[in-house]
Every structure is written in structure tokens, then in C-alpha cells.
PDB file of C-alpha atoms in Angstrom:
ATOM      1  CA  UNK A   1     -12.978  14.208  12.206  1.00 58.00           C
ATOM      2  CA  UNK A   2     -10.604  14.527   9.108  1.00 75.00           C
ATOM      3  CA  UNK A   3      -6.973  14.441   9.885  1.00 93.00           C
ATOM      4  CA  UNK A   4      -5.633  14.963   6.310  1.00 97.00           C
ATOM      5  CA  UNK A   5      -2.419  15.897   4.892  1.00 97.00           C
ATOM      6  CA  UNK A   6      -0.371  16.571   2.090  1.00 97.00           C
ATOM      7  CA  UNK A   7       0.687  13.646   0.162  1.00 98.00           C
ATOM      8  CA  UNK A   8       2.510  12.677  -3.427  1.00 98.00           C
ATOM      9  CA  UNK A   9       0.480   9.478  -4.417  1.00 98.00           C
ATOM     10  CA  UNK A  10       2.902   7.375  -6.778  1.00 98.00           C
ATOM     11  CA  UNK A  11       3.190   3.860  -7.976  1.00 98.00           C
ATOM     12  CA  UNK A  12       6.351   1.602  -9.215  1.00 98.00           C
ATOM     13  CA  UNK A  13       5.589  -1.956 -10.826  1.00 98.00           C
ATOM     14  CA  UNK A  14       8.179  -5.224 -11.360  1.00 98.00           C
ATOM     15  CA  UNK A  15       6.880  -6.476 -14.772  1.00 98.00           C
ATOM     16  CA  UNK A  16       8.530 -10.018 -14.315  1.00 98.00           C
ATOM     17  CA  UNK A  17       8.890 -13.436 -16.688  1.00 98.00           C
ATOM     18  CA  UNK A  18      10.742 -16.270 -15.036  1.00 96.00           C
ATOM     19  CA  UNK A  19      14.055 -14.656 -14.471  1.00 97.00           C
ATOM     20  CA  UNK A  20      13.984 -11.426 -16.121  1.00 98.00           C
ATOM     21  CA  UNK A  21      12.709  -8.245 -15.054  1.00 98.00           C
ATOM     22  CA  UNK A  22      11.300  -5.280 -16.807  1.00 98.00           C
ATOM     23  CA  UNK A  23      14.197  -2.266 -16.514  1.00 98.00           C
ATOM     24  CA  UNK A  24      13.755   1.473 -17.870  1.00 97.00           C
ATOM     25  CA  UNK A  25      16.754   3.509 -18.129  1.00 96.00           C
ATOM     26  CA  UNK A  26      16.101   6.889 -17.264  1.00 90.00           C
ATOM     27  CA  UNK A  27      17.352  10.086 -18.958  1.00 81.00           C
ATOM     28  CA  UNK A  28      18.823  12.780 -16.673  1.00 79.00           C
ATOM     29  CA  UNK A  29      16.579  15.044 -17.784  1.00 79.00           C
ATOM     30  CA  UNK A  30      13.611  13.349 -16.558  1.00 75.00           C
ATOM     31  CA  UNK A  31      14.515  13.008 -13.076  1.00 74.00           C
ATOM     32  CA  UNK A  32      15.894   9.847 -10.646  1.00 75.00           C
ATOM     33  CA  UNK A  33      18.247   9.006 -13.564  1.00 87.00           C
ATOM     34  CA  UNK A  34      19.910   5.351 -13.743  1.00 94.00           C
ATOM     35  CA  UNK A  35      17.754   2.096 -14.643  1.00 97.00           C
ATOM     36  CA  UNK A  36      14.959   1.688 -12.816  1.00 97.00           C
ATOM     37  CA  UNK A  37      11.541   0.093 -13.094  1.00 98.00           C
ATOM     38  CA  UNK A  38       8.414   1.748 -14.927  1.00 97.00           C
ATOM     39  CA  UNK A  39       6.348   4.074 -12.593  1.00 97.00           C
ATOM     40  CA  UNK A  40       4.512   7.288 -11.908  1.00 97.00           C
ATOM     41  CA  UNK A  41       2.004   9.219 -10.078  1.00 97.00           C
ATOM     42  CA  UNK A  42      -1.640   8.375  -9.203  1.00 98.00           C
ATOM     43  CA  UNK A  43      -3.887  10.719 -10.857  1.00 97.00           C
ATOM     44  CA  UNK A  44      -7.049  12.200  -9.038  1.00 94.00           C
ATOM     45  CA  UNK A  45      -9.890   9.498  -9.797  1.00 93.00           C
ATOM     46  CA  UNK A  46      -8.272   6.470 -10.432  1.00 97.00           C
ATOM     47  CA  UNK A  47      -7.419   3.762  -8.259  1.00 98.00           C
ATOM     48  CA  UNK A  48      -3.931   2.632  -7.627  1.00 98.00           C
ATOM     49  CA  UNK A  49      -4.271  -0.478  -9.570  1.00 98.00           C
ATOM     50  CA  UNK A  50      -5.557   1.385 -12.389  1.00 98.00           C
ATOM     51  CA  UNK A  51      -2.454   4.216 -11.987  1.00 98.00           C
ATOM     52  CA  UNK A  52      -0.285   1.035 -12.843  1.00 98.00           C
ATOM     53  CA  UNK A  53      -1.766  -0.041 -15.909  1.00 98.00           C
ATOM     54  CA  UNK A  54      -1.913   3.216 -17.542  1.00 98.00           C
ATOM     55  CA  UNK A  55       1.985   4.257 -16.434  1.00 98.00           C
ATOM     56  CA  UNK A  56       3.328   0.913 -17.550  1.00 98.00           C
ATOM     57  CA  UNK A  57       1.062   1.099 -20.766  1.00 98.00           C
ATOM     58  CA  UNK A  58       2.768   4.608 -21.265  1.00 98.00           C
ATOM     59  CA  UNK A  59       6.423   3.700 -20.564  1.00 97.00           C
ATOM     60  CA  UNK A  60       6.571  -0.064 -21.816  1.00 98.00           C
ATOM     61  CA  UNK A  61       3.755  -0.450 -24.393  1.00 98.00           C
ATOM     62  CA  UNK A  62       2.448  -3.618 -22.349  1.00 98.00           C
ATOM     63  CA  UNK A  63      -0.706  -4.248 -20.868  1.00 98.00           C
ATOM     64  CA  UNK A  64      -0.563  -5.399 -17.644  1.00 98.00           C
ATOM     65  CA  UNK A  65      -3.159  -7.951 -16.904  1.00 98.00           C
ATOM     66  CA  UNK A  66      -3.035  -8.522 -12.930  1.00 98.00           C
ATOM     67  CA  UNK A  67      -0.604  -6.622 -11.411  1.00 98.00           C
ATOM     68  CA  UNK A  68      -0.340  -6.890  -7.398  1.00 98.00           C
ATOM     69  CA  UNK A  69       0.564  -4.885  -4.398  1.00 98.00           C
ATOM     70  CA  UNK A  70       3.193  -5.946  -3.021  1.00 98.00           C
ATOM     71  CA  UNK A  71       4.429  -3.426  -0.835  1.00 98.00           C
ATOM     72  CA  UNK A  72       4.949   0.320  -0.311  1.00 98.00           C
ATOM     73  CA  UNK A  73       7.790   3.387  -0.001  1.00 98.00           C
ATOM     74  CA  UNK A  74       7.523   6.091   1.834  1.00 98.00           C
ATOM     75  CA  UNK A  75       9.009   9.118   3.650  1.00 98.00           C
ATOM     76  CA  UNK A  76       8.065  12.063   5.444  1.00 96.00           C
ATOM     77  CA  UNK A  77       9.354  15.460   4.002  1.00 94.00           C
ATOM     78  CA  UNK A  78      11.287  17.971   5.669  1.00 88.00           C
ATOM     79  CA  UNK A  79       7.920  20.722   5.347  1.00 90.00           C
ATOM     80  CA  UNK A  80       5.866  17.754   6.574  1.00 92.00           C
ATOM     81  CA  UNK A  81       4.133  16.127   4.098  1.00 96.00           C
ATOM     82  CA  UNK A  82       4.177  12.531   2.608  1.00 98.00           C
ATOM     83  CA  UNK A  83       5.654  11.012  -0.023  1.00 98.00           C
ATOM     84  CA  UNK A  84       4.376   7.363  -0.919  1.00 98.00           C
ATOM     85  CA  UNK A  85       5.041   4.696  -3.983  1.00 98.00           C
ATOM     86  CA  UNK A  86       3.145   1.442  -4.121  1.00 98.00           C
ATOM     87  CA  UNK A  87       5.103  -1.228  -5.114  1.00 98.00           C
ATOM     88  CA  UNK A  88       3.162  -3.524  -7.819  1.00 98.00           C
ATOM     89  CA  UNK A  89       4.263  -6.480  -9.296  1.00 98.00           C
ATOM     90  CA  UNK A  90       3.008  -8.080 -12.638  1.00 98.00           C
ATOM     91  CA  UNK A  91       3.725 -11.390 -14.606  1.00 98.00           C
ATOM     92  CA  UNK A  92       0.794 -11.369 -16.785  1.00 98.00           C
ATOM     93  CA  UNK A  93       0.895  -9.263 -19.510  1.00 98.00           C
ATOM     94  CA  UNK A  94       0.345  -8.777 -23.231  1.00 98.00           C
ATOM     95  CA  UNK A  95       1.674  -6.216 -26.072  1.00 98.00           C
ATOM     96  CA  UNK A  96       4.349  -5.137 -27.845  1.00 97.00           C
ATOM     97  CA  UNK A  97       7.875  -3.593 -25.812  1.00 98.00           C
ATOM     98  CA  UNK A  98       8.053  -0.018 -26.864  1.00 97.00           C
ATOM     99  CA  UNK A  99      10.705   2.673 -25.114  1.00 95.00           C
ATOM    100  CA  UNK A 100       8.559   6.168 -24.179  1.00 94.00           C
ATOM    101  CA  UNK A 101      10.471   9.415 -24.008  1.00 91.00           C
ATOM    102  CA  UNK A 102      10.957   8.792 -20.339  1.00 90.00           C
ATOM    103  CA  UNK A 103      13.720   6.188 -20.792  1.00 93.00           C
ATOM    104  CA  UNK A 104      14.506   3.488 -22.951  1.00 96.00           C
ATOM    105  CA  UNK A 105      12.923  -0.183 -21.704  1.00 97.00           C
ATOM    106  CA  UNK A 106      14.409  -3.453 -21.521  1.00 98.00           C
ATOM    107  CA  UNK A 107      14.226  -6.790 -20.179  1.00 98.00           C
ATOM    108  CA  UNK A 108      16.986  -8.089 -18.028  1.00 98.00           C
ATOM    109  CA  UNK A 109      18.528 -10.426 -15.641  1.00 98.00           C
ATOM    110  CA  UNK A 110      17.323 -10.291 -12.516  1.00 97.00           C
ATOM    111  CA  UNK A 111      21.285 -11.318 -10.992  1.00 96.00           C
ATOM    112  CA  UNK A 112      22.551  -8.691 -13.625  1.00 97.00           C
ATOM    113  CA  UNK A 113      20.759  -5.724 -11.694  1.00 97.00           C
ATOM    114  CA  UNK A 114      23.129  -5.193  -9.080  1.00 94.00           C
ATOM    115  CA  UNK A 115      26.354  -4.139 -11.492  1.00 95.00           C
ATOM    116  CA  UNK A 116      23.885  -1.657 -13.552  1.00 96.00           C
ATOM    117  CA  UNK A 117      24.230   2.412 -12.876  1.00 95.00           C
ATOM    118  CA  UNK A 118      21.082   1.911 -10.773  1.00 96.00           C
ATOM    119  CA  UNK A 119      18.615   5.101 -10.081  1.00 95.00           C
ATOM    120  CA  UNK A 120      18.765   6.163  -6.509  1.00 93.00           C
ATOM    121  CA  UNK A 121      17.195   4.128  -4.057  1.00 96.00           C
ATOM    122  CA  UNK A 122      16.662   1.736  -6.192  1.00 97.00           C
ATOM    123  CA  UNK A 123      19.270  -0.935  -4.463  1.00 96.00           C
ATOM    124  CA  UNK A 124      17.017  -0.939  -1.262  1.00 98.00           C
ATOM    125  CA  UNK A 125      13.965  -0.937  -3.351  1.00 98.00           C
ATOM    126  CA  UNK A 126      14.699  -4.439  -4.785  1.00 98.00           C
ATOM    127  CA  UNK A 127      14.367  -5.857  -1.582  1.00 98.00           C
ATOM    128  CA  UNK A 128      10.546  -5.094  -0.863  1.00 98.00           C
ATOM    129  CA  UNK A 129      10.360  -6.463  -4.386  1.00 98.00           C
ATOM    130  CA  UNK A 130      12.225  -9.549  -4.366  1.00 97.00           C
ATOM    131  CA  UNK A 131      11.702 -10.833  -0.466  1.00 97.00           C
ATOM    132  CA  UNK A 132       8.566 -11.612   0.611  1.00 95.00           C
ATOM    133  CA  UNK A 133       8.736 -11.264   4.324  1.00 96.00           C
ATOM    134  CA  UNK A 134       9.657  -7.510   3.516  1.00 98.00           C
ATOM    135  CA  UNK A 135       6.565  -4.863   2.470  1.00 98.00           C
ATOM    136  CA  UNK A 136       7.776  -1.529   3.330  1.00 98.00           C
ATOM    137  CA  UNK A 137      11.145   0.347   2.950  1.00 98.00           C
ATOM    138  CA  UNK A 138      10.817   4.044   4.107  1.00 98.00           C
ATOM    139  CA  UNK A 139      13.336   6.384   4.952  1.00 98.00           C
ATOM    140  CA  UNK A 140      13.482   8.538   8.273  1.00 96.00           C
ATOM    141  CA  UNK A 141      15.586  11.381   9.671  1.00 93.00           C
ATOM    142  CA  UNK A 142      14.895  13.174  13.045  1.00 88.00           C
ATOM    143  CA  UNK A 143      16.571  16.772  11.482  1.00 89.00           C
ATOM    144  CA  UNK A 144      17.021  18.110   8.140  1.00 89.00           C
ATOM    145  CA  UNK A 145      20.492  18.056   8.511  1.00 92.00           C
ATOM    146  CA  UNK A 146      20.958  14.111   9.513  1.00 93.00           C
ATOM    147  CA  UNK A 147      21.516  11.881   6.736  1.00 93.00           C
ATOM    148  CA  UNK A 148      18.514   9.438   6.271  1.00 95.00           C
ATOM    149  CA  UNK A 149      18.106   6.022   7.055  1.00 97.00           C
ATOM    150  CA  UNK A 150      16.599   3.107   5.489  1.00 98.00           C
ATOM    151  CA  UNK A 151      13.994   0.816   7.218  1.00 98.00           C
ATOM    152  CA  UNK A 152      12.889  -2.295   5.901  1.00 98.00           C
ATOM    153  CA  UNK A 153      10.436  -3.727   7.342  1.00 98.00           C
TER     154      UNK A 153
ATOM    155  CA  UNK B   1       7.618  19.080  -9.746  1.00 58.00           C
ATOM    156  CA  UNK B   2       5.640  17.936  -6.223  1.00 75.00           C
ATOM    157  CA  UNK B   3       2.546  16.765  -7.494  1.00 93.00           C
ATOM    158  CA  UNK B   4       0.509  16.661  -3.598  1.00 97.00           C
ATOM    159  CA  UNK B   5      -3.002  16.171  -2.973  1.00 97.00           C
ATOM    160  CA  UNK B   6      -4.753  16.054   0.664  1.00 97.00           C
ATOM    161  CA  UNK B   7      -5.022  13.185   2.004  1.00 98.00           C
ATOM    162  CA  UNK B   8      -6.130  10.831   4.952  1.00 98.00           C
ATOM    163  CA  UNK B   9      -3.862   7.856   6.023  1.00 98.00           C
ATOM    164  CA  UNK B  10      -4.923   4.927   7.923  1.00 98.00           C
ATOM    165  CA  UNK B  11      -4.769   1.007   8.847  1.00 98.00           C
ATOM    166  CA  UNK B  12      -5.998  -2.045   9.158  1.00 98.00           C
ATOM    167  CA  UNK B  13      -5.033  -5.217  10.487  1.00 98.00           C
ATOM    168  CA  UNK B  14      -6.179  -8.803  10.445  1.00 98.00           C
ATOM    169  CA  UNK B  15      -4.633 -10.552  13.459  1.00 98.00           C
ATOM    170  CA  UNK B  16      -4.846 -14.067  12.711  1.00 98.00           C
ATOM    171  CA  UNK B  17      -3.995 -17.811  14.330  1.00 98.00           C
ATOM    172  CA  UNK B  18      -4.799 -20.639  12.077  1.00 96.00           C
ATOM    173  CA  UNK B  19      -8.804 -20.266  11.153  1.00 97.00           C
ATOM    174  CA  UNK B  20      -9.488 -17.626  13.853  1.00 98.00           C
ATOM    175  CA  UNK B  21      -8.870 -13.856  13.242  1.00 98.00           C
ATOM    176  CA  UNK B  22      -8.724 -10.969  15.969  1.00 98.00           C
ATOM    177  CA  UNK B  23     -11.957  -8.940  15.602  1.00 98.00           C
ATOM    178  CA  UNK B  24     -13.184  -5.707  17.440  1.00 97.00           C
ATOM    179  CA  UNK B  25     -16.805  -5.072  18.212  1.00 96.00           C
ATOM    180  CA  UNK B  26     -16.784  -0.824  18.012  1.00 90.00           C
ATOM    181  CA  UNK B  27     -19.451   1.050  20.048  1.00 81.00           C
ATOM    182  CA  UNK B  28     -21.396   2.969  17.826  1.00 79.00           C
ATOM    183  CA  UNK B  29     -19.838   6.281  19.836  1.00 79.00           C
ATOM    184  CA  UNK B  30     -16.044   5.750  18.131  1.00 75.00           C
ATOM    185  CA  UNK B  31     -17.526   5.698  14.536  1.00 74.00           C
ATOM    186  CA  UNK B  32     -17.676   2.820  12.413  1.00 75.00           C
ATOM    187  CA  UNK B  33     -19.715   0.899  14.689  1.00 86.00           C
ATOM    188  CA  UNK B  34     -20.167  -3.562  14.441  1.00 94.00           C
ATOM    189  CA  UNK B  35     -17.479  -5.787  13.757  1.00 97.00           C
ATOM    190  CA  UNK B  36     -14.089  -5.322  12.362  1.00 97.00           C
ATOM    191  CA  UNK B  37     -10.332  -5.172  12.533  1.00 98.00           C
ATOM    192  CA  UNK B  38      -8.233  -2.711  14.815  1.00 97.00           C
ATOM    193  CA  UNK B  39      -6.507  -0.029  13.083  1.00 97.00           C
ATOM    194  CA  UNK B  40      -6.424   3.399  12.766  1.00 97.00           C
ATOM    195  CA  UNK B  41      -4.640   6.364  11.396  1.00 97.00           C
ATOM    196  CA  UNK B  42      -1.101   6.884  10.150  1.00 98.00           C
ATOM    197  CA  UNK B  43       0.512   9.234  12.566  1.00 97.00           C
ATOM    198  CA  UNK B  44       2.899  12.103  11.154  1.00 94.00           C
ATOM    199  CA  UNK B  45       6.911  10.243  10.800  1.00 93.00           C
ATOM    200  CA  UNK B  46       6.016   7.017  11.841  1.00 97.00           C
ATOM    201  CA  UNK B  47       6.468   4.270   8.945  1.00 98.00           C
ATOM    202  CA  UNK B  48       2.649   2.711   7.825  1.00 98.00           C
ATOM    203  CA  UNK B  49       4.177  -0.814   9.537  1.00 98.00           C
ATOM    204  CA  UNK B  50       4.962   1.062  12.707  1.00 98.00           C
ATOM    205  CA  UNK B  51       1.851   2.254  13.109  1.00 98.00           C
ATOM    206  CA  UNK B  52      -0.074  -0.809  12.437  1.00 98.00           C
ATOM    207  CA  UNK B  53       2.252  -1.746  15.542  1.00 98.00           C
ATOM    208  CA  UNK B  54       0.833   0.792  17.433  1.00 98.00           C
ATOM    209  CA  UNK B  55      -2.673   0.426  16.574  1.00 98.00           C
ATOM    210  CA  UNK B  56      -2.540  -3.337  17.347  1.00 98.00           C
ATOM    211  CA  UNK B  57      -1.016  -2.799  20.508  1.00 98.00           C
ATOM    212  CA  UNK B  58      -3.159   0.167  21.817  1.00 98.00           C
ATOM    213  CA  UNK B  59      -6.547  -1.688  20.695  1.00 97.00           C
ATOM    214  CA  UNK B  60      -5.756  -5.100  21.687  1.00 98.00           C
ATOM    215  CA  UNK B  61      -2.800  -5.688  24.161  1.00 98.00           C
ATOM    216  CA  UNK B  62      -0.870  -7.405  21.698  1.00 98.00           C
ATOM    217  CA  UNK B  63       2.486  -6.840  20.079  1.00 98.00           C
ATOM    218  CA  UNK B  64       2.944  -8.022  16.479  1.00 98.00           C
ATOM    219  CA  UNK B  65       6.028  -9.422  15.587  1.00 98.00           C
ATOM    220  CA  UNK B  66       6.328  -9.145  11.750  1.00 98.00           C
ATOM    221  CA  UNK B  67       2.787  -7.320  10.009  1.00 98.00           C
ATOM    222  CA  UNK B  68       2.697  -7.385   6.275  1.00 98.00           C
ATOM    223  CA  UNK B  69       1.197  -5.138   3.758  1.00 98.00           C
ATOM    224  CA  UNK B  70      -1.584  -7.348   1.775  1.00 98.00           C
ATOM    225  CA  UNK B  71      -3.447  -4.890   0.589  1.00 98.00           C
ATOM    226  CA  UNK B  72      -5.103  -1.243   0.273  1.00 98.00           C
ATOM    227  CA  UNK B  73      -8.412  -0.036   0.459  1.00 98.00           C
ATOM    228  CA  UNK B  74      -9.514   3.650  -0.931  1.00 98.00           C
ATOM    229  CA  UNK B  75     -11.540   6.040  -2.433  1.00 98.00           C
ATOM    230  CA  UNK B  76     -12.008   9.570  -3.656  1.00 96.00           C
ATOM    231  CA  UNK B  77     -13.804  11.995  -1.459  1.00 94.00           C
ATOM    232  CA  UNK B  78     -16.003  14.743  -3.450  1.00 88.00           C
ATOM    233  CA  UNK B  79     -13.849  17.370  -2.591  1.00 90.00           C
ATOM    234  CA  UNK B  80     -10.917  16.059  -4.225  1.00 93.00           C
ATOM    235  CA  UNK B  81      -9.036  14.656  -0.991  1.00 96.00           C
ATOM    236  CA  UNK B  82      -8.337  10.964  -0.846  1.00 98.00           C
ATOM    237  CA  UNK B  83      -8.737   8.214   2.243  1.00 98.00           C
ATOM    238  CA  UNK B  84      -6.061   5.390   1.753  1.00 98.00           C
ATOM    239  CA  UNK B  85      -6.577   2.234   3.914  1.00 98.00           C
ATOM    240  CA  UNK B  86      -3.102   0.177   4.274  1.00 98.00           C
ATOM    241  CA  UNK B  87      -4.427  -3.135   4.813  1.00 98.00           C
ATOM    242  CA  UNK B  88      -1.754  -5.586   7.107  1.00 98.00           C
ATOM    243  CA  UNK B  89      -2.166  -9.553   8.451  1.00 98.00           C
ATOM    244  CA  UNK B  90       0.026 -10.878  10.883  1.00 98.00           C
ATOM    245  CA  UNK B  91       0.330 -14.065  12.921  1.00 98.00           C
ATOM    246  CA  UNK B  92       3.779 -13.432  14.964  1.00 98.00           C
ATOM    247  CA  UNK B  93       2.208 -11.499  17.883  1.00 98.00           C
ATOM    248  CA  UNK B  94       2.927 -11.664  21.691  1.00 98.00           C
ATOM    249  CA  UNK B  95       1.185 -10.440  24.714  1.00 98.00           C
ATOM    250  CA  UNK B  96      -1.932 -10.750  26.377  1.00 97.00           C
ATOM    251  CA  UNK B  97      -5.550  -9.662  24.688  1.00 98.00           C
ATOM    252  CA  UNK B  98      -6.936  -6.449  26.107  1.00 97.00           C
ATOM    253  CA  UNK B  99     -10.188  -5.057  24.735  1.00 95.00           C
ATOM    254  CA  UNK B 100      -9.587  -0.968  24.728  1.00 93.00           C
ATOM    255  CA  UNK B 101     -12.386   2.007  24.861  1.00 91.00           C
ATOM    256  CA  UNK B 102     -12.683   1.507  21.457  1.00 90.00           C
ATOM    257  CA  UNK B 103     -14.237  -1.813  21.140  1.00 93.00           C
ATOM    258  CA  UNK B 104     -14.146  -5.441  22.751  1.00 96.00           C
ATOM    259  CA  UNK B 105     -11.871  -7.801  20.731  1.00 97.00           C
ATOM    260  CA  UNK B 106     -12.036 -11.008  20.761  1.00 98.00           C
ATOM    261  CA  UNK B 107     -11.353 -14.218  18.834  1.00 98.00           C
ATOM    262  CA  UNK B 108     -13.352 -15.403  16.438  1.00 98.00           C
ATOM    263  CA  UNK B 109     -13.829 -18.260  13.474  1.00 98.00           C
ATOM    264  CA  UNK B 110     -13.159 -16.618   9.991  1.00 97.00           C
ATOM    265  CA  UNK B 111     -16.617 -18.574   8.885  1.00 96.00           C
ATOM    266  CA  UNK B 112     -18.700 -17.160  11.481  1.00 97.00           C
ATOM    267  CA  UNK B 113     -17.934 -13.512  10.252  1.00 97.00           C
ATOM    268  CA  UNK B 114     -20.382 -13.181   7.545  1.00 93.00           C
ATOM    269  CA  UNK B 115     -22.999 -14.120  10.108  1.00 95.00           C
ATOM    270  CA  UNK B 116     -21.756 -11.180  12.507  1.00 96.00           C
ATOM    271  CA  UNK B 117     -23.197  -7.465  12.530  1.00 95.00           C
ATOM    272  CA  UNK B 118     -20.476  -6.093  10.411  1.00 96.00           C
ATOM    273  CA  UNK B 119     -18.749  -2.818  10.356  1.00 95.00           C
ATOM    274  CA  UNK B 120     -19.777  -0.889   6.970  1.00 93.00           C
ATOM    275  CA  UNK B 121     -17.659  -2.557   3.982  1.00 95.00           C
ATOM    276  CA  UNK B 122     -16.041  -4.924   6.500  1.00 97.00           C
ATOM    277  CA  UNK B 123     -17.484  -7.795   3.673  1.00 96.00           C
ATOM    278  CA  UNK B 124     -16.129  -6.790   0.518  1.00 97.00           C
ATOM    279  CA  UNK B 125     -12.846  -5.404   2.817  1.00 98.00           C
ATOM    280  CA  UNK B 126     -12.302  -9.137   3.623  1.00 98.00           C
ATOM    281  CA  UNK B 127     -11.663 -10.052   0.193  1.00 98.00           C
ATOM    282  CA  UNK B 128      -8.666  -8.571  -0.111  1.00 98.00           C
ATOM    283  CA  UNK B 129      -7.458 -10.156   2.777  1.00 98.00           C
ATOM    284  CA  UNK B 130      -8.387 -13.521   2.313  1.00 97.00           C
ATOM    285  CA  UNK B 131      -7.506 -13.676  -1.614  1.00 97.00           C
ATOM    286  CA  UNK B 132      -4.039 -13.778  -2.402  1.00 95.00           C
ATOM    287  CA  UNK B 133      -4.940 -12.225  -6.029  1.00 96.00           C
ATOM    288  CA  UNK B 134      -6.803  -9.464  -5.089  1.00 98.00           C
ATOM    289  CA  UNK B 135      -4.807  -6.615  -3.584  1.00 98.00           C
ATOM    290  CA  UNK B 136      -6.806  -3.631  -3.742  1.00 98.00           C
ATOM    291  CA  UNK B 137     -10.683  -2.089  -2.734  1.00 98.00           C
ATOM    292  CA  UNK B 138     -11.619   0.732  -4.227  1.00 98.00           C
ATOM    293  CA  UNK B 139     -15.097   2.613  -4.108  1.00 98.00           C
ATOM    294  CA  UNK B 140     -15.951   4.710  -7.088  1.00 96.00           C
ATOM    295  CA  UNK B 141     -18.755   7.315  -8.170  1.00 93.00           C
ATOM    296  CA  UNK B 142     -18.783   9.622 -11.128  1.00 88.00           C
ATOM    297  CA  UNK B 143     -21.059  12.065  -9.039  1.00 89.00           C
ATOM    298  CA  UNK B 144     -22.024  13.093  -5.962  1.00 89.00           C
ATOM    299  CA  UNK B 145     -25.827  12.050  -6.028  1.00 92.00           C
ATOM    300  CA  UNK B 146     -24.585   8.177  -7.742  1.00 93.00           C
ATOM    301  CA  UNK B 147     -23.934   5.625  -5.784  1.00 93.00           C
ATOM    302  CA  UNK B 148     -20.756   3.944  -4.721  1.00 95.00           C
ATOM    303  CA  UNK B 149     -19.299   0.994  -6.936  1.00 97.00           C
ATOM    304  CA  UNK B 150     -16.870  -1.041  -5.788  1.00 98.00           C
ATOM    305  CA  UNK B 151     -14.186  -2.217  -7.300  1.00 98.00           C
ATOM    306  CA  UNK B 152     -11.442  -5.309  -6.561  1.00 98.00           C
ATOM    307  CA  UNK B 153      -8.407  -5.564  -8.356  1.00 98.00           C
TER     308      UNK B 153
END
């Protein structure tokens, strides 16, 4: 018995070092502009570990050496399907920084985050990265027309 | 851009007090059959940690307090769809054990489990929740007629 559905399979990773944190600012024209972390989807074939790697190798230039799960974001769209990033996070890595088209990357302090023109979401976000007690943050709305609201859980 | 692929959500928790973990012995009728850990699928709005909730508490009688995401298990089926296992622990629970249709549960030493007649990748499954750096399962085959690697990242 399959009970599939539709989903968007993406990932997000904290690349970390003591205090600082790995930030891309995002351009408007490549959607959820504001500084962010590195991210993107899952492609057919690979696992989700493996997604990681090759989007932070795209938008950083770094080679993540053990990135970790450490917790996921989700919501259900209006039509029904799924929408679902898994949160990674990563201290080991080797390279050279290097900005992609998708937004220009930069290391910052983690206290510093809060005052920056953050993407959307991304406020809430933090907290599945930076607590440990917390490993999911969806968002949920009986009707189309209610605002949504944020779990953390 | 929606980027959506088909496919199956579901969970897994290990229920666990010091060196014993919760286990469920499934009948070979409810698929799956020897030794594992409850869980079961993602149901349409509720959040993964919700339904890990309601998987514990249908399956064993008890109510978890705080679950948290340690892991994910997954693989590509030939047709293109995708089967995602959210992989929880938790030891906050309340209630009273109750074994369900599905299986007897039970208490039992983590070091007796490799002696017990396992469920089918219940071994390398355990990996991920007993070491902290490994966070993901995957199984992987180029084709159809290979067999299946897996993979622990």
C-alpha cells in the first residue's frame, strides 16, 4: 500500500566556525531575498546529505566534510502537497569562499544576525538551528485565508 | 518554480530509558515483520513531530513528551518516487505500555538487539540512532536488477 504525495524535497545548511556563521545574501531576483544561509533542492538520486554538499559547493565554494541533520521545515500547501527543508549543520570544511550568482557569501557574527535584512522565515529558522531541544519549525493554517502560524517543536 | 516529486512520508521512533529502548515485535500480517521501532506514516497537515506523537501513542500507550529529529532514512524507488523515514528518540514519555494490533512492544536491553529476529534494515537503521555523527541511511542502486548499497552519512 503506497500512500504517496506531492512533495518539494529541499535542504538548508549552517556552515559554522566558533562564533561565526556562514550568511548568503540573496538577490531579489532569485527568490526569498534578504541574507540567509546556503541551500537548495534535492535532486532525484541523491541522498539528502549528498544534496548539501553539492548546493553549498555551488553557492560557497567549500567542501563540506560532515555536515549533520539537525532538524527539518515544513508546511502543507494550500493544493495539498508538501513542502520540506532539512536543516544541516557543518563545522568541518575545506576550500576557498567564493560568492555564486545566487547571492553574495559571507561569514558573520552569529549575535550580529538578528539586526541584518533577514530572508523570510529566516528569524524562526535560527531557532531549530541554534537550540538543541528544538528539531522542527513548520507552519500551519486551517484556511487559505488565515494567516499562518509557526510551531516549534 | 515548484520543483515536486511523489513521495511517501513516514516515522520512526526509538523510545528509550537509560540502556533499554521500546521495541515492537510486528506480525508478519502488518508488513515489515520481526523487531523494530513504532512508527508509521506522516498524515496529510500534521507536523512530522506530531505524528511521531501519534504513532507512539497509538502503538504503545505512551505519550512522548519532547521527540527529537536524529535522523532520516531513505531511498529512491525505480519509478522515480521517493520513501523518506524521519527518524525521532525520546525519553520524556508518560502513560502506561499497551501493545496494539500491530505488534507486542516491550522493553528491551539495547545489547540484546542484535541477537533479536530483526525487522529488515532494523541493523544498519540503528546506527543512525545510536551515533551522534551519523545522521542519515540511505539505500542506493544504479539499476533495477543491482543490488541495494547502503550508505551512512
Amino acid at each position: 500500500m503506497s500512500r504517496e504525495i506531492l512533495v518539494e524535497l529541499t535542504n538548508m545548511c549552517m556552515v559554522y566556525e566558533g562564533s561565526k556563521v556562514l550568511v548568503q545574501r540573496r538577490s531579489l531576483e532569485h527568490g526569498w531575498p534578504g541574507v540567509t544561509f546556503p541551500g537548495g533542492h534535492v535532486e532525484p538520486g541523491e541522498s539528502v546529505t549528498q544534496s548539501v554538499i553539492r548546493e553549498v559547493r555551488e553557492e560557497t565554494g567549500l567542501t563540506l566534510a560532515h555536515p549533520r541533520l539537525c532538524g527539518v521545515k515544513d508546511w502543507m500547501n494550500d493544493g495539498g502537497s508538501r513542502y520540506i527543508v532539512f536543516l544541516y549543520k557543518c563545522d568541518t570544511f575545506s576550500g576557498e569562499l567564493k560568492s555564486s550568482e545566487e547571492g553574495e557569501v559571507f561569514w558573520a557574527e552569529r549575535a550580529s544576525l538578528p539586526s541584518m535584512n533577514l530572508s523570510s522565515g529566516m528569524e524562526e529558522t535560527f531557532r531549530v538551528f541554534f537550540e538543541d531541544d528544538i528539531s522542527e519549525l513548520s507552519y500551519y493554517r486551517e484556511n487559505p485565508d488565515d494567516g499562518w502560524q509557526i510551531v516549534l517543536e
